Amino acid sequence: MSNQNTVAQTESAPWARYADLKDKVVVITGGASGIGFSMAQAFAYNGAKLALVDIDANALAKARDTLLGEYPQMAVAVYTCAVNDQAGVQNVFAQVQNSWGRVDVLLNNAGISMNTPTLELSGDDWRRAMDINVNGVFYCAQEAARCMVEQKQGVILNMSSMYGVVAAPQRAAYCASKAAVAMLTKVLANEWGEHGLRVNAIAPGYVRTALVDDLVARGRMDLDALTARTPSRRLGTPEEIAALAIFMASEQAAFMNGHVAVADGGWSAYSYI
Ligand SMILES: NC(=O)c1ccc[n+]([C@@H]2O[C@H](COP(=O)([O-])OP(=O)(O)OC[C@H]3O[C@@H](n4cnc5c(N)ncnc54)[C@H](O)[C@@H]3O)[C@@H](O)[C@H]2O)c1
């Protein structure tokens, strides 16, 4: 995990401040590490109240301690829950509403990678990727929207991937699941826009997190080749994706709805050799 819950965010934090995010109730799935934790830091920097949802109870506790170390006055609650457990998700949103009375922003971020030759991909693995990456996003979006439609206001940001936009071999389940997230985003934006909700997606390229480090360690990913293939000649950072998330959640992006924002250093724009 690249940021290890330890990146100190002070006044030199790499993020903009958006006044309208202050005191917003923000639910972040997969918020204990990686991009999710960076987003937690960026929203905390902006004065939001955070509900972090993750399957990893230890990482959640560490994330909460780190955030409170950086922002002692902030409100942060943690929930150990798998996003693909629909009853668990319903329970989490009920608790958040009980505590804070509303849900302003959902960062539907939890997800897993799956990088396997398709002929070797088991049905169980395929179903697992779909269950976490697609069903989990749907369950959380639905529960968040139940609050948001009533409030006539809310922002949902779903985590797709550049591999939901362009294809790659050996990633059938991952690409299909992230493409489903991109399309689900557009459907929900169509359906809930009239209720005052905005539903958008972020589609990152390679970002240096535990997910990527794990693929590198298992020999499923070649960092040098990735760097050379990327027009910006580097991987992204979790902080850069968090910067995009706070912008897209803020009033500065008030007319952005149904959009899939690719942030990939130019990867998906490149098609030469
Ligand atoms: N890292 C990248 O290069 C990259 C690129 C494109 C998209 N993404 C997407 O960004 C999201 C975050 O990726 P990351 O790199 O930070 O991953 P990560 O593995 O570093 O963190 C993911 C977090 O989600 C949690 N999680 C996993 N399954 C869960 C479940 N069923 N319910 C609740 N929490 C669960 C994990 O415990 C972990 O804390 C994922 O959806 C991923 O597909 C990542």
Coordinates of C-alpha atoms and ligand atoms in Angstrom, one line a residue:
M1 CA 0.0 0.0 0.0
S2 CA 1.7 3.2 -1.1
N3 CA 0.3 5.8 1.3
Q4 CA 0.0 3.3 4.3
N5 CA -2.4 5.7 6.0
T6 CA 0.6 7.7 7.0
V7 CA 0.8 10.6 4.6
A8 CA 0.8 13.7 6.9
Q9 CA -1.6 16.2 5.5
T10 CA -1.1 19.7 6.9
E11 CA -1.4 23.1 5.5
S12 CA 0.9 21.9 2.7
A13 CA -1.7 19.3 1.7
P14 CA -1.9 18.8 -2.1
W15 CA -5.6 19.7 -2.3
A16 CA -7.8 22.7 -3.0
R17 CA -10.3 23.9 -0.5
Y18 CA -14.0 23.9 -1.5
A19 CA -16.0 25.8 1.1
D20 CA -19.2 23.9 0.2
L21 CA -17.7 20.6 1.3
K22 CA -17.4 21.7 4.9
D23 CA -19.7 19.6 7.2
K24 CA -20.9 17.5 4.3
V25 CA -21.6 13.8 5.3
V26 CA -19.4 11.7 3.0
V27 CA -19.5 7.9 2.9
I28 CA -16.4 6.3 1.4
T29 CA -16.3 2.6 0.6
G30 CA -12.9 1.0 0.6
G31 CA -11.9 4.0 2.6
A32 CA -9.3 2.3 4.8
S33 CA -6.5 2.3 2.3
G34 CA -5.2 3.2 -1.1
I35 CA -7.3 5.7 -3.2
G36 CA -10.2 5.6 -0.7
F37 CA -8.0 6.6 2.2
S38 CA -6.5 9.5 0.2
M39 CA -10.0 10.6 -0.6
A40 CA -10.8 10.5 3.1
Q41 CA -7.8 12.8 3.8
A42 CA -8.8 15.2 1.0
F43 CA -12.4 15.4 2.3
A44 CA -11.2 15.7 5.9
Y45 CA -8.9 18.6 4.8
N46 CA -12.1 20.2 3.5
G47 CA -13.9 19.8 6.8
A48 CA -16.3 17.0 5.8
K49 CA -17.8 14.4 8.2
L50 CA -16.6 10.9 7.1
A51 CA -18.1 7.4 7.3
L52 CA -15.5 4.9 6.2
V53 CA -16.7 1.5 5.1
D54 CA -14.3 -1.3 4.5
I55 CA -13.9 -5.1 5.1
D56 CA -10.5 -4.6 6.8
A57 CA -11.3 -3.7 10.5
N58 CA -7.6 -3.1 11.4
A59 CA -6.9 -0.8 8.4
L60 CA -10.1 1.1 9.3
A61 CA -9.0 1.6 12.9
K62 CA -5.6 2.8 11.6
A63 CA -7.2 5.1 9.1
R64 CA -9.4 6.6 11.8
D65 CA -6.5 7.2 14.1
T66 CA -4.4 8.8 11.4
L67 CA -7.2 11.1 10.4
L68 CA -7.9 12.1 14.0
G69 CA -4.2 12.7 14.4
E70 CA -4.3 15.1 11.5
Y71 CA -7.7 16.7 12.2
P72 CA -8.5 16.1 16.0
Q73 CA -11.8 18.0 15.7
M74 CA -13.2 16.1 12.8
A75 CA -16.1 13.6 12.8
V76 CA -15.2 10.2 11.5
A77 CA -17.0 6.9 11.9
V78 CA -15.9 3.5 10.7
Y79 CA -18.0 0.6 9.6
T80 CA -16.6 -2.9 9.0
C81 CA -18.8 -4.1 6.1
A82 CA -18.4 -5.7 2.7
V83 CA -20.1 -3.6 0.0
N84 CA -21.3 -6.8 -1.6
D85 CA -23.3 -7.6 1.5
Q86 CA -26.6 -5.9 0.7
A87 CA -28.1 -6.2 4.2
G88 CA -24.8 -4.9 5.7
V89 CA -24.8 -1.9 3.4
Q90 CA -28.4 -1.1 4.3
N91 CA -27.5 -1.3 8.0
V92 CA -24.5 1.0 7.5
F93 CA -26.5 3.7 5.7
A94 CA -29.2 3.5 8.4
Q95 CA -26.5 4.1 11.0
V96 CA -25.0 7.0 9.2
Q97 CA -28.5 8.6 8.8
N98 CA -29.2 7.9 12.5
S99 CA -25.9 9.6 13.5
W100 CA -25.8 12.5 11.1
G101 CA -29.3 12.7 9.6
R102 CA -28.2 12.8 6.0
V103 CA -25.8 11.5 3.3
D104 CA -24.4 14.2 1.0
V105 CA -21.7 12.4 -0.9
L106 CA -21.1 8.7 -1.6
L107 CA -17.6 7.7 -2.9
N108 CA -18.4 4.3 -4.3
N109 CA -14.7 3.3 -4.3
A110 CA -14.3 -0.3 -3.0
G111 CA -13.1 -2.7 -5.7
I112 CA -10.8 -5.5 -6.5
S113 CA -8.5 -6.2 -9.4
M114 CA -8.6 -9.4 -11.4
N115 CA -5.8 -10.1 -13.8
T116 CA -5.9 -13.7 -15.1
P117 CA -5.9 -15.3 -18.6
T118 CA -9.6 -15.7 -19.5
L119 CA -9.3 -19.4 -20.2
E120 CA -8.1 -19.8 -16.6
L121 CA -10.7 -17.5 -15.0
S122 CA -12.9 -19.5 -12.8
G123 CA -16.7 -18.9 -12.5
D124 CA -16.1 -18.1 -8.8
D125 CA -13.5 -15.4 -9.6
W126 CA -15.7 -13.9 -12.3
R127 CA -18.7 -13.8 -9.9
R128 CA -16.5 -12.3 -7.1
A129 CA -15.3 -9.5 -9.3
M130 CA -18.9 -8.7 -10.4
D131 CA -20.2 -9.1 -6.8
I132 CA -17.7 -6.5 -5.3
N133 CA -17.1 -4.2 -8.3
V134 CA -20.7 -4.0 -9.7
N135 CA -23.2 -5.3 -7.1
G136 CA -21.5 -3.5 -4.3
V137 CA -21.5 -0.2 -6.2
F138 CA -25.2 -0.7 -7.0
Y139 CA -26.2 -1.6 -3.4
C140 CA -24.4 1.5 -2.0
A141 CA -25.7 3.8 -4.7
Q142 CA -29.3 2.7 -4.1
E143 CA -29.0 3.2 -0.3
A144 CA -27.3 6.6 -0.7
A145 CA -29.9 7.7 -3.2
R146 CA -32.8 6.8 -0.9
C147 CA -31.5 9.5 1.5
M148 CA -30.4 11.9 -1.3
V149 CA -33.7 11.8 -3.3
E150 CA -35.5 12.8 0.0
Q151 CA -33.0 15.5 0.6
K152 CA -33.3 16.6 -3.1
Q153 CA -29.5 16.8 -3.1
G154 CA -26.5 14.6 -3.3
V155 CA -23.4 13.5 -5.2
I156 CA -22.4 10.0 -6.0
L157 CA -19.0 9.3 -7.4
N158 CA -18.4 5.7 -8.7
M159 CA -14.9 4.3 -9.1
S160 CA -14.6 2.9 -12.6
S161 CA -11.2 2.6 -14.3
M162 CA -9.6 3.4 -17.6
Y163 CA -10.2 -0.4 -18.1
G164 CA -13.9 0.3 -18.0
V165 CA -13.3 2.6 -21.1
V166 CA -10.5 0.8 -23.0
A167 CA -9.8 -3.0 -23.0
A168 CA -6.8 -5.0 -22.1
P169 CA -6.1 -8.8 -22.3
Q170 CA -6.4 -11.0 -19.2
R171 CA -8.8 -8.6 -17.5
A172 CA -12.1 -9.9 -18.7
A173 CA -13.8 -9.7 -15.3
Y174 CA -12.2 -6.4 -14.3
C175 CA -12.8 -4.6 -17.6
A176 CA -16.4 -5.9 -17.8
S177 CA -17.1 -4.9 -14.2
K178 CA -15.6 -1.4 -14.6
A179 CA -17.5 -0.8 -17.9
A180 CA -20.6 -1.8 -16.0
V181 CA -19.8 0.8 -13.4
A182 CA -19.4 3.5 -16.1
M183 CA -22.8 2.6 -17.7
L184 CA -24.5 2.3 -14.3
T185 CA -23.2 5.8 -13.6
K186 CA -24.9 7.2 -16.7
V187 CA -28.2 5.4 -16.1
L188 CA -28.3 6.7 -12.5
A189 CA -27.5 10.2 -13.6
N190 CA -30.3 10.0 -16.1
E191 CA -32.7 8.7 -13.5
W192 CA -31.9 10.8 -10.5
G193 CA -30.8 14.1 -12.0
E194 CA -34.4 15.5 -11.7
H195 CA -34.2 14.8 -8.0
G196 CA -31.1 17.0 -7.6
L197 CA -28.5 14.3 -7.6
R198 CA -25.3 14.2 -9.6
V199 CA -23.8 10.8 -10.4
N200 CA -20.4 10.7 -12.0
A201 CA -17.5 8.3 -12.3
I202 CA -13.8 8.5 -12.0
A203 CA -11.8 6.3 -14.3
P204 CA -8.2 6.2 -13.1
G205 CA -5.2 4.8 -15.0
Y206 CA -2.5 3.0 -13.1
V207 CA -2.2 4.5 -9.6
R208 CA 0.4 3.4 -7.1
T209 CA -1.6 1.6 -4.4
A210 CA -1.7 -1.8 -2.7
L211 CA -3.8 -3.1 -5.6
V212 CA -1.0 -2.2 -8.1
D213 CA 1.8 -3.3 -5.8
D214 CA 0.1 -6.7 -5.4
L215 CA 0.0 -7.2 -9.1
V216 CA 3.7 -6.2 -9.4
A217 CA 4.7 -8.6 -6.6
R218 CA 2.8 -11.4 -8.3
G219 CA 4.6 -10.7 -11.6
R220 CA 1.3 -9.7 -13.3
M221 CA 2.5 -6.2 -14.0
D222 CA 5.7 -4.7 -15.3
L223 CA 6.2 -1.2 -13.8
D224 CA 8.9 -0.1 -16.3
A225 CA 6.7 -1.1 -19.3
L226 CA 3.7 0.7 -17.8
T227 CA 5.7 3.8 -17.2
A228 CA 7.1 3.8 -20.8
R229 CA 3.6 3.1 -22.2
T230 CA 2.0 6.1 -20.4
P231 CA 2.3 9.4 -22.2
S232 CA 3.0 11.2 -18.9
R233 CA 5.8 8.7 -18.2
R234 CA 4.6 7.9 -14.7
L235 CA 1.9 6.3 -12.7
G236 CA -0.7 8.4 -10.9
T237 CA -0.8 9.0 -7.2
P238 CA -3.8 8.4 -4.9
E239 CA -3.6 12.1 -4.0
E240 CA -4.2 13.1 -7.6
I241 CA -7.4 11.0 -7.8
A242 CA -8.5 12.4 -4.5
A243 CA -8.0 15.9 -5.9
L244 CA -10.3 15.1 -8.8
A245 CA -12.9 13.6 -6.3
I246 CA -13.2 16.7 -4.2
F247 CA -13.6 18.8 -7.3
M248 CA -16.3 16.6 -8.7
A249 CA -18.1 16.5 -5.4
S250 CA -18.0 20.2 -5.0
E251 CA -20.3 22.9 -6.3
Q252 CA -17.5 23.8 -8.8
A253 CA -18.7 20.8 -10.8
A254 CA -22.4 21.5 -10.3
F255 CA -23.3 20.9 -14.0
M256 CA -21.2 17.7 -14.4
N257 CA -23.6 14.8 -14.4
G258 CA -23.3 11.3 -16.0
H259 CA -19.7 11.9 -16.8
V260 CA -16.9 9.4 -16.6
A261 CA -13.7 11.3 -15.9
V262 CA -10.6 9.5 -17.1
A263 CA -7.4 10.4 -15.2
D264 CA -4.7 8.1 -16.7
G265 CA -1.7 10.2 -17.8
G266 CA -2.9 9.9 -21.4
W267 CA -2.9 6.0 -21.4
S268 CA -6.2 5.7 -23.1
A269 CA -5.4 8.5 -25.6
Y270 CA -2.4 6.6 -26.9
S271 CA -2.7 4.1 -29.7
Y272 CA 0.5 4.2 -31.6
I273 CA 2.5 1.0 -30.9
Ligands
LIG1 N1 -4.9 1.5 -8.1 C1 -5.1 1.6 -9.4 O1 -4.2 1.7 -10.3 C2 -6.6 1.7 -9.9 C3 -6.8 2.1 -11.2 C4 -8.1 2.2 -11.6 C5 -9.2 2.0 -10.8 N2 -8.9 1.6 -9.5 C6 -10.0 1.4 -8.6 O2 -10.0 2.3 -7.5 C7 -10.6 1.6 -6.4 C8 -9.6 1.6 -5.2 O3 -8.4 0.9 -5.6 P1 -7.1 1.0 -4.7 O4 -6.0 0.8 -5.7 O5 -7.1 2.1 -3.8 O6 -7.2 -0.5 -4.0 P2 -6.7 -1.0 -2.6 O7 -6.7 -2.4 -2.7 O8 -5.4 -0.2 -2.2 O9 -7.8 -0.5 -1.6 C9 -9.1 -1.0 -1.7 C10 -9.8 -1.0 -0.4 O10 -11.1 -1.6 -0.6 C11 -11.3 -2.5 0.5 N3 -12.2 -3.5 0.0 C12 -12.0 -4.6 -0.8 N4 -13.1 -5.3 -1.0 C13 -14.1 -4.8 -0.3 C14 -15.4 -5.1 -0.1 N5 -16.0 -6.1 -0.6 N6 -16.1 -4.2 0.7 C15 -15.6 -3.2 1.3 N7 -14.3 -2.8 1.1 C16 -13.5 -3.6 0.3 C17 -10.0 -3.0 0.8 O11 -9.9 -3.6 2.1 C18 -9.1 -1.8 0.7 O12 -9.1 -1.0 1.9 C19 -11.0 0.2 -6.8 O13 -12.3 0.2 -7.2 C20 -10.1 0.0 -8.1 O14 -10.6 -0.9 -9.0 C21 -7.6 1.5 -9.0

